[in-house]
Amino acid sequence: MAKVFSFTSVLRKNMLDKEKPDLYYALAKSSGEIDIDEMAERIQRSSTVNWADVVCVLRALQTEMIESFKRGEIVRLGDIGSFYVTLRSSGVLIQKDVKEGVIKGARVRFRPGKEIKAALKTLTYSKYKSESNEANPDDKPAPNPDDGNGEAPDPAE
């Protein structure tokens, strides 16, 4: 298990002011992923519940979350945090022109609970070093923030 959270850097354009210079930002570098079966295995090892029951509950949770989102509900999972739907839409000048047609899509967002927030404050960081012979992996073009490889920095920060 990683004790240090890895990051790399990415060059981003300032889309609000294109005259300003491009800046480098820290970008989280994942150390892998965990699927529902591995999560169930880990939960089984730390509890008295067997793997099949854990998988069943996790899959039922997914189904119920989807149904809750369709009903417009916020899903609060106790101290874990809450999941909610946000909308992407085009802007219009007149309020009454905000209709279904301006909505481009929906996303699910997560707001962590207190314990997770506190745990994130204790992270230590280390710049990711590629094991390949590349000269400098940070000089590569920035990934598309919508391709799942990275997340654009918050322009408000």
PDB file of N, CA and C in Angstrom, residues 11-93:
ATOM      1  N   LEU A  11       0.924  20.916 -18.134  1.00  0.00           N
ATOM      2  CA  LEU A  11       0.838  22.295 -18.606  1.00  0.00           C
ATOM      3  C   LEU A  11      -0.595  22.578 -19.042  1.00  0.00           C
ATOM      4  N   ARG A  12      -1.174  23.640 -18.505  1.00  0.00           N
ATOM      5  CA  ARG A  12      -2.558  24.006 -18.831  1.00  0.00           C
ATOM      6  C   ARG A  12      -2.620  25.448 -19.318  1.00  0.00           C
ATOM      7  N   LYS A  13      -3.502  25.670 -20.285  1.00  0.00           N
ATOM      8  CA  LYS A  13      -3.775  27.018 -20.772  1.00  0.00           C
ATOM      9  C   LYS A  13      -4.784  27.682 -19.842  1.00  0.00           C
ATOM     10  N   ASN A  14      -4.708  28.991 -19.708  1.00  0.00           N
ATOM     11  CA  ASN A  14      -5.689  29.746 -18.949  1.00  0.00           C
ATOM     12  C   ASN A  14      -6.822  30.068 -19.918  1.00  0.00           C
ATOM     13  N   MET A  15      -7.914  29.336 -19.810  1.00  0.00           N
ATOM     14  CA  MET A  15      -9.023  29.497 -20.746  1.00  0.00           C
ATOM     15  C   MET A  15      -9.820  30.782 -20.486  1.00  0.00           C
ATOM     16  N   LEU A  16      -9.674  31.368 -19.290  1.00  0.00           N
ATOM     17  CA  LEU A  16     -10.379  32.604 -18.987  1.00  0.00           C
ATOM     18  C   LEU A  16      -9.632  33.818 -19.520  1.00  0.00           C
ATOM     19  N   ASP A  17      -8.311  33.720 -19.608  1.00  0.00           N
ATOM     20  CA  ASP A  17      -7.494  34.822 -20.110  1.00  0.00           C
ATOM     21  C   ASP A  17      -6.365  34.219 -20.952  1.00  0.00           C
ATOM     22  N   LYS A  18      -6.586  34.113 -22.246  1.00  0.00           N
ATOM     23  CA  LYS A  18      -5.630  33.451 -23.136  1.00  0.00           C
ATOM     24  C   LYS A  18      -4.328  34.228 -23.303  1.00  0.00           C
ATOM     25  N   GLU A  19      -4.308  35.491 -22.840  1.00  0.00           N
ATOM     26  CA  GLU A  19      -3.088  36.294 -22.903  1.00  0.00           C
ATOM     27  C   GLU A  19      -2.104  35.904 -21.805  1.00  0.00           C
ATOM     28  N   LYS A  20      -2.603  35.326 -20.728  1.00  0.00           N
ATOM     29  CA  LYS A  20      -1.734  34.907 -19.634  1.00  0.00           C
ATOM     30  C   LYS A  20      -0.941  33.679 -20.052  1.00  0.00           C
ATOM     31  N   PRO A  21       0.244  33.499 -19.501  1.00  0.00           N
ATOM     32  CA  PRO A  21       1.069  32.347 -19.893  1.00  0.00           C
ATOM     33  C   PRO A  21       0.480  31.031 -19.390  1.00  0.00           C
ATOM     34  N   ASP A  22       0.799  29.953 -20.106  1.00  0.00           N
ATOM     35  CA  ASP A  22       0.417  28.615 -19.667  1.00  0.00           C
ATOM     36  C   ASP A  22       1.167  28.330 -18.362  1.00  0.00           C
ATOM     37  N   LEU A  23       0.517  27.612 -17.468  1.00  0.00           N
ATOM     38  CA  LEU A  23       1.120  27.290 -16.171  1.00  0.00           C
ATOM     39  C   LEU A  23       1.117  25.784 -15.944  1.00  0.00           C
ATOM     40  N   TYR A  24       2.082  25.319 -15.166  1.00  0.00           N
ATOM     41  CA  TYR A  24       2.131  23.913 -14.785  1.00  0.00           C
ATOM     42  C   TYR A  24       1.370  23.720 -13.482  1.00  0.00           C
ATOM     43  N   TYR A  25       0.630  22.617 -13.409  1.00  0.00           N
ATOM     44  CA  TYR A  25      -0.134  22.271 -12.225  1.00  0.00           C
ATOM     45  C   TYR A  25       0.200  20.843 -11.808  1.00  0.00           C
ATOM     46  N   ALA A  26       0.070  20.566 -10.515  1.00  0.00           N
ATOM     47  CA  ALA A  26       0.235  19.198 -10.029  1.00  0.00           C
ATOM     48  C   ALA A  26      -0.986  18.388 -10.460  1.00  0.00           C
ATOM     49  N   LEU A  27      -0.751  17.157 -10.873  1.00  0.00           N
ATOM     50  CA  LEU A  27      -1.807  16.260 -11.330  1.00  0.00           C
ATOM     51  C   LEU A  27      -1.648  14.934 -10.610  1.00  0.00           C
ATOM     52  N   ALA A  28      -2.703  14.472  -9.935  1.00  0.00           N
ATOM     53  CA  ALA A  28      -2.656  13.214  -9.194  1.00  0.00           C
ATOM     54  C   ALA A  28      -2.310  12.059 -10.128  1.00  0.00           C
ATOM     55  N   LYS A  29      -1.448  11.184  -9.672  1.00  0.00           N
ATOM     56  CA  LYS A  29      -1.028  10.010 -10.434  1.00  0.00           C
ATOM     57  C   LYS A  29      -1.507   8.784  -9.661  1.00  0.00           C
ATOM     58  N   SER A  30      -2.452   8.059 -10.224  1.00  0.00           N
ATOM     59  CA  SER A  30      -2.975   6.895  -9.507  1.00  0.00           C
ATOM     60  C   SER A  30      -1.933   5.787  -9.457  1.00  0.00           C
ATOM     61  N   SER A  31      -2.049   4.959  -8.444  1.00  0.00           N
ATOM     62  CA  SER A  31      -1.131   3.820  -8.304  1.00  0.00           C
ATOM     63  C   SER A  31      -1.802   2.537  -8.755  1.00  0.00           C
ATOM     64  N   GLY A  32      -2.943   2.639  -9.393  1.00  0.00           N
ATOM     65  CA  GLY A  32      -3.695   1.476  -9.855  1.00  0.00           C
ATOM     66  C   GLY A  32      -5.165   1.697  -9.604  1.00  0.00           C
ATOM     67  N   GLU A  33      -5.896   0.624  -9.637  1.00  0.00           N
ATOM     68  CA  GLU A  33      -7.329   0.713  -9.365  1.00  0.00           C
ATOM     69  C   GLU A  33      -7.777  -0.545  -8.651  1.00  0.00           C
ATOM     70  N   ILE A  34      -8.947  -0.471  -8.077  1.00  0.00           N
ATOM     71  CA  ILE A  34      -9.521  -1.614  -7.382  1.00  0.00           C
ATOM     72  C   ILE A  34     -10.928  -1.818  -7.910  1.00  0.00           C
ATOM     73  N   ASP A  35     -11.262  -3.053  -8.228  1.00  0.00           N
ATOM     74  CA  ASP A  35     -12.603  -3.341  -8.724  1.00  0.00           C
ATOM     75  C   ASP A  35     -13.471  -3.869  -7.580  1.00  0.00           C
ATOM     76  N   ILE A  36     -14.722  -4.133  -7.888  1.00  0.00           N
ATOM     77  CA  ILE A  36     -15.676  -4.536  -6.854  1.00  0.00           C
ATOM     78  C   ILE A  36     -15.286  -5.875  -6.219  1.00  0.00           C
ATOM     79  N   ASP A  37     -14.710  -6.780  -7.006  1.00  0.00           N
ATOM     80  CA  ASP A  37     -14.306  -8.078  -6.455  1.00  0.00           C
ATOM     81  C   ASP A  37     -13.161  -7.938  -5.463  1.00  0.00           C
ATOM     82  N   GLU A  38     -12.167  -7.120  -5.779  1.00  0.00           N
ATOM     83  CA  GLU A  38     -11.048  -6.908  -4.867  1.00  0.00           C
ATOM     84  C   GLU A  38     -11.504  -6.155  -3.621  1.00  0.00           C
ATOM     85  N   MET A  39     -12.404  -5.172  -3.805  1.00  0.00           N
ATOM     86  CA  MET A  39     -12.935  -4.454  -2.647  1.00  0.00           C
ATOM     87  C   MET A  39     -13.666  -5.431  -1.729  1.00  0.00           C
ATOM     88  N   ALA A  40     -14.456  -6.317  -2.304  1.00  0.00           N
ATOM     89  CA  ALA A  40     -15.172  -7.311  -1.502  1.00  0.00           C
ATOM     90  C   ALA A  40     -14.194  -8.226  -0.775  1.00  0.00           C
ATOM     91  N   GLU A  41     -13.116  -8.598  -1.443  1.00  0.00           N
ATOM     92  CA  GLU A  41     -12.087  -9.440  -0.817  1.00  0.00           C
ATOM     93  C   GLU A  41     -11.471  -8.728   0.382  1.00  0.00           C
ATOM     94  N   ARG A  42     -11.147  -7.461   0.239  1.00  0.00           N
ATOM     95  CA  ARG A  42     -10.552  -6.695   1.340  1.00  0.00           C
ATOM     96  C   ARG A  42     -11.529  -6.544   2.502  1.00  0.00           C
ATOM     97  N   ILE A  43     -12.800  -6.271   2.178  1.00  0.00           N
ATOM     98  CA  ILE A  43     -13.809  -6.129   3.232  1.00  0.00           C
ATOM     99  C   ILE A  43     -13.994  -7.464   3.950  1.00  0.00           C
ATOM    100  N   GLN A  44     -14.017  -8.550   3.204  1.00  0.00           N
ATOM    101  CA  GLN A  44     -14.156  -9.875   3.806  1.00  0.00           C
ATOM    102  C   GLN A  44     -13.035 -10.155   4.801  1.00  0.00           C
ATOM    103  N   ARG A  45     -11.799  -9.790   4.430  1.00  0.00           N
ATOM    104  CA  ARG A  45     -10.653 -10.043   5.305  1.00  0.00           C
ATOM    105  C   ARG A  45     -10.721  -9.236   6.602  1.00  0.00           C
ATOM    106  N   SER A  46     -11.397  -8.090   6.567  1.00  0.00           N
ATOM    107  CA  SER A  46     -11.439  -7.245   7.763  1.00  0.00           C
ATOM    108  C   SER A  46     -12.768  -7.318   8.500  1.00  0.00           C
ATOM    109  N   SER A  47     -13.607  -8.293   8.148  1.00  0.00           N
ATOM    110  CA  SER A  47     -14.908  -8.412   8.809  1.00  0.00           C
ATOM    111  C   SER A  47     -15.319  -9.882   8.889  1.00  0.00           C
ATOM    112  N   THR A  48     -16.518 -10.124   9.377  1.00  0.00           N
ATOM    113  CA  THR A  48     -17.042 -11.492   9.458  1.00  0.00           C
ATOM    114  C   THR A  48     -17.991 -11.807   8.308  1.00  0.00           C
ATOM    115  N   VAL A  49     -18.119 -10.901   7.358  1.00  0.00           N
ATOM    116  CA  VAL A  49     -19.025 -11.083   6.228  1.00  0.00           C
ATOM    117  C   VAL A  49     -18.280 -11.771   5.093  1.00  0.00           C
ATOM    118  N   ASN A  50     -18.931 -12.751   4.449  1.00  0.00           N
ATOM    119  CA  ASN A  50     -18.229 -13.451   3.369  1.00  0.00           C
ATOM    120  C   ASN A  50     -18.255 -12.646   2.069  1.00  0.00           C
ATOM    121  N   TRP A  51     -17.353 -13.015   1.165  1.00  0.00           N
ATOM    122  CA  TRP A  51     -17.141 -12.298  -0.098  1.00  0.00           C
ATOM    123  C   TRP A  51     -18.432 -12.159  -0.905  1.00  0.00           C
ATOM    124  N   ALA A  52     -19.191 -13.237  -1.055  1.00  0.00           N
ATOM    125  CA  ALA A  52     -20.406 -13.210  -1.877  1.00  0.00           C
ATOM    126  C   ALA A  52     -21.422 -12.219  -1.324  1.00  0.00           C
ATOM    127  N   ASP A  53     -21.564 -12.173  -0.003  1.00  0.00           N
ATOM    128  CA  ASP A  53     -22.506 -11.234   0.600  1.00  0.00           C
ATOM    129  C   ASP A  53     -22.056  -9.783   0.396  1.00  0.00           C
ATOM    130  N   VAL A  54     -20.752  -9.543   0.509  1.00  0.00           N
ATOM    131  CA  VAL A  54     -20.227  -8.192   0.301  1.00  0.00           C
ATOM    132  C   VAL A  54     -20.485  -7.748  -1.139  1.00  0.00           C
ATOM    133  N   VAL A  55     -20.175  -8.614  -2.115  1.00  0.00           N
ATOM    134  CA  VAL A  55     -20.405  -8.284  -3.526  1.00  0.00           C
ATOM    135  C   VAL A  55     -21.877  -7.992  -3.766  1.00  0.00           C
ATOM    136  N   CYS A  56     -22.751  -8.809  -3.185  1.00  0.00           N
ATOM    137  CA  CYS A  56     -24.190  -8.613  -3.351  1.00  0.00           C
ATOM    138  C   CYS A  56     -24.616  -7.244  -2.826  1.00  0.00           C
ATOM    139  N   VAL A  57     -24.126  -6.864  -1.660  1.00  0.00           N
ATOM    140  CA  VAL A  57     -24.484  -5.569  -1.077  1.00  0.00           C
ATOM    141  C   VAL A  57     -23.930  -4.425  -1.923  1.00  0.00           C
ATOM    142  N   LEU A  58     -22.680  -4.540  -2.384  1.00  0.00           N
ATOM    143  CA  LEU A  58     -22.094  -3.469  -3.194  1.00  0.00           C
ATOM    144  C   LEU A  58     -22.837  -3.295  -4.516  1.00  0.00           C
ATOM    145  N   ARG A  59     -23.226  -4.388  -5.136  1.00  0.00           N
ATOM    146  CA  ARG A  59     -23.980  -4.291  -6.403  1.00  0.00           C
ATOM    147  C   ARG A  59     -25.377  -3.710  -6.153  1.00  0.00           C
ATOM    148  N   ALA A  60     -25.999  -4.088  -5.035  1.00  0.00           N
ATOM    149  CA  ALA A  60     -27.308  -3.523  -4.692  1.00  0.00           C
ATOM    150  C   ALA A  60     -27.178  -2.026  -4.398  1.00  0.00           C
ATOM    151  N   LEU A  61     -26.085  -1.631  -3.747  1.00  0.00           N
ATOM    152  CA  LEU A  61     -25.835  -0.214  -3.478  1.00  0.00           C
ATOM    153  C   LEU A  61     -25.745   0.557  -4.793  1.00  0.00           C
ATOM    154  N   GLN A  62     -25.028   0.013  -5.758  1.00  0.00           N
ATOM    155  CA  GLN A  62     -24.914   0.662  -7.069  1.00  0.00           C
ATOM    156  C   GLN A  62     -26.287   0.834  -7.702  1.00  0.00           C
ATOM    157  N   THR A  63     -27.083  -0.204  -7.701  1.00  0.00           N
ATOM    158  CA  THR A  63     -28.420  -0.145  -8.292  1.00  0.00           C
ATOM    159  C   THR A  63     -29.281   0.907  -7.598  1.00  0.00           C
ATOM    160  N   GLU A  64     -29.244   0.922  -6.276  1.00  0.00           N
ATOM    161  CA  GLU A  64     -30.054   1.886  -5.523  1.00  0.00           C
ATOM    162  C   GLU A  64     -29.568   3.319  -5.723  1.00  0.00           C
ATOM    163  N   MET A  65     -28.246   3.500  -5.859  1.00  0.00           N
ATOM    164  CA  MET A  65     -27.721   4.841  -6.133  1.00  0.00           C
ATOM    165  C   MET A  65     -28.230   5.344  -7.475  1.00  0.00           C
ATOM    166  N   ILE A  66     -28.200   4.509  -8.487  1.00  0.00           N
ATOM    167  CA  ILE A  66     -28.685   4.899  -9.816  1.00  0.00           C
ATOM    168  C   ILE A  66     -30.155   5.299  -9.747  1.00  0.00           C
ATOM    169  N   GLU A  67     -30.964   4.502  -9.069  1.00  0.00           N
ATOM    170  CA  GLU A  67     -32.390   4.821  -8.946  1.00  0.00           C
ATOM    171  C   GLU A  67     -32.591   6.125  -8.180  1.00  0.00           C
ATOM    172  N   SER A  68     -31.795   6.354  -7.154  1.00  0.00           N
ATOM    173  CA  SER A  68     -31.892   7.597  -6.389  1.00  0.00           C
ATOM    174  C   SER A  68     -31.529   8.806  -7.249  1.00  0.00           C
ATOM    175  N   PHE A  69     -30.486   8.677  -8.068  1.00  0.00           N
ATOM    176  CA  PHE A  69     -30.103   9.777  -8.958  1.00  0.00           C
ATOM    177  C   PHE A  69     -31.216  10.084  -9.943  1.00  0.00           C
ATOM    178  N   LYS A  70     -31.867   9.051 -10.458  1.00  0.00           N
ATOM    179  CA  LYS A  70     -32.972   9.256 -11.402  1.00  0.00           C
ATOM    180  C   LYS A  70     -34.121  10.005 -10.750  1.00  0.00           C
ATOM    181  N   ARG A  71     -34.292   9.844  -9.435  1.00  0.00           N
ATOM    182  CA  ARG A  71     -35.351  10.539  -8.701  1.00  0.00           C
ATOM    183  C   ARG A  71     -34.897  11.916  -8.221  1.00  0.00           C
ATOM    184  N   GLY A  72     -33.634  12.282  -8.491  1.00  0.00           N
ATOM    185  CA  GLY A  72     -33.123  13.583  -8.077  1.00  0.00           C
ATOM    186  C   GLY A  72     -32.697  13.637  -6.622  1.00  0.00           C
ATOM    187  N   GLU A  73     -32.438  12.507  -6.018  1.00  0.00           N
ATOM    188  CA  GLU A  73     -32.063  12.461  -4.609  1.00  0.00           C
ATOM    189  C   GLU A  73     -30.551  12.527  -4.425  1.00  0.00           C
ATOM    190  N   ILE A  74     -30.128  13.131  -3.334  1.00  0.00           N
ATOM    191  CA  ILE A  74     -28.730  13.096  -2.913  1.00  0.00           C
ATOM    192  C   ILE A  74     -28.549  11.797  -2.143  1.00  0.00           C
ATOM    193  N   VAL A  75     -27.485  11.062  -2.426  1.00  0.00           N
ATOM    194  CA  VAL A  75     -27.215   9.806  -1.730  1.00  0.00           C
ATOM    195  C   VAL A  75     -26.179  10.076  -0.646  1.00  0.00           C
ATOM    196  N   ARG A  76     -26.605  10.007   0.610  1.00  0.00           N
ATOM    197  CA  ARG A  76     -25.703  10.205   1.745  1.00  0.00           C
ATOM    198  C   ARG A  76     -25.360   8.842   2.319  1.00  0.00           C
ATOM    199  N   LEU A  77     -24.067   8.562   2.371  1.00  0.00           N
ATOM    200  CA  LEU A  77     -23.601   7.284   2.908  1.00  0.00           C
ATOM    201  C   LEU A  77     -22.891   7.519   4.243  1.00  0.00           C
ATOM    202  N   GLY A  78     -23.632   8.035   5.186  1.00  0.00           N
ATOM    203  CA  GLY A  78     -23.105   8.268   6.529  1.00  0.00           C
ATOM    204  C   GLY A  78     -21.830   9.084   6.502  1.00  0.00           C
ATOM    205  N   ASP A  79     -20.797   8.592   7.214  1.00  0.00           N
ATOM    206  CA  ASP A  79     -19.533   9.308   7.317  1.00  0.00           C
ATOM    207  C   ASP A  79     -18.668   9.201   6.063  1.00  0.00           C
ATOM    208  N   ILE A  80     -19.072   8.362   5.124  1.00  0.00           N
ATOM    209  CA  ILE A  80     -18.317   8.280   3.863  1.00  0.00           C
ATOM    210  C   ILE A  80     -18.456   9.587   3.106  1.00  0.00           C
ATOM    211  N   GLY A  81     -19.678  10.076   2.995  1.00  0.00           N
ATOM    212  CA  GLY A  81     -19.932  11.316   2.287  1.00  0.00           C
ATOM    213  C   GLY A  81     -21.207  11.219   1.479  1.00  0.00           C
ATOM    214  N   SER A  82     -21.374  12.122   0.535  1.00  0.00           N
ATOM    215  CA  SER A  82     -22.587  12.126  -0.276  1.00  0.00           C
ATOM    216  C   SER A  82     -22.261  12.236  -1.755  1.00  0.00           C
ATOM    217  N   PHE A  83     -23.139  11.659  -2.546  1.00  0.00           N
ATOM    218  CA  PHE A  83     -23.064  11.692  -4.001  1.00  0.00           C
ATOM    219  C   PHE A  83     -24.282  12.457  -4.498  1.00  0.00           C
ATOM    220  N   TYR A  84     -24.086  13.293  -5.509  1.00  0.00           N
ATOM    221  CA  TYR A  84     -25.191  14.078  -6.037  1.00  0.00           C
ATOM    222  C   TYR A  84     -24.963  14.348  -7.519  1.00  0.00           C
ATOM    223  N   VAL A  85     -26.023  14.684  -8.222  1.00  0.00           N
ATOM    224  CA  VAL A  85     -25.971  14.937  -9.661  1.00  0.00           C
ATOM    225  C   VAL A  85     -25.846  16.434  -9.914  1.00  0.00           C
ATOM    226  N   THR A  86     -24.955  16.799 -10.831  1.00  0.00           N
ATOM    227  CA  THR A  86     -24.866  18.178 -11.310  1.00  0.00           C
ATOM    228  C   THR A  86     -25.152  18.166 -12.806  1.00  0.00           C
ATOM    229  N   LEU A  87     -25.539  19.303 -13.328  1.00  0.00           N
ATOM    230  CA  LEU A  87     -25.858  19.422 -14.753  1.00  0.00           C
ATOM    231  C   LEU A  87     -24.861  20.327 -15.455  1.00  0.00           C
ATOM    232  N   ARG A  88     -24.588  20.007 -16.713  1.00  0.00           N
ATOM    233  CA  ARG A  88     -23.823  20.884 -17.599  1.00  0.00           C
ATOM    234  C   ARG A  88     -24.816  21.459 -18.585  1.00  0.00           C
ATOM    235  N   SER A  89     -24.773  22.780 -18.769  1.00  0.00           N
ATOM    236  CA  SER A  89     -25.734  23.390 -19.694  1.00  0.00           C
ATOM    237  C   SER A  89     -25.123  24.591 -20.392  1.00  0.00           C
ATOM    238  N   SER A  90     -25.761  24.986 -21.451  1.00  0.00           N
ATOM    239  CA  SER A  90     -25.403  26.224 -22.135  1.00  0.00           C
ATOM    240  C   SER A  90     -26.013  27.378 -21.359  1.00  0.00           C
ATOM    241  N   GLY A  91     -25.369  28.529 -21.424  1.00  0.00           N
ATOM    242  CA  GLY A  91     -25.914  29.716 -20.774  1.00  0.00           C
ATOM    243  C   GLY A  91     -26.867  30.445 -21.697  1.00  0.00           C
ATOM    244  N   VAL A  92     -27.869  31.050 -21.123  1.00  0.00           N
ATOM    245  CA  VAL A  92     -28.832  31.854 -21.885  1.00  0.00           C
ATOM    246  C   VAL A  92     -28.996  33.198 -21.182  1.00  0.00           C
ATOM    247  N   LEU A  93     -29.448  34.197 -21.903  1.00  0.00           N
ATOM    248  CA  LEU A  93     -29.580  35.543 -21.354  1.00  0.00           C
ATOM    249  C   LEU A  93     -30.840  35.729 -20.514  1.00  0.00           C
TER     250      LEU A  93
END
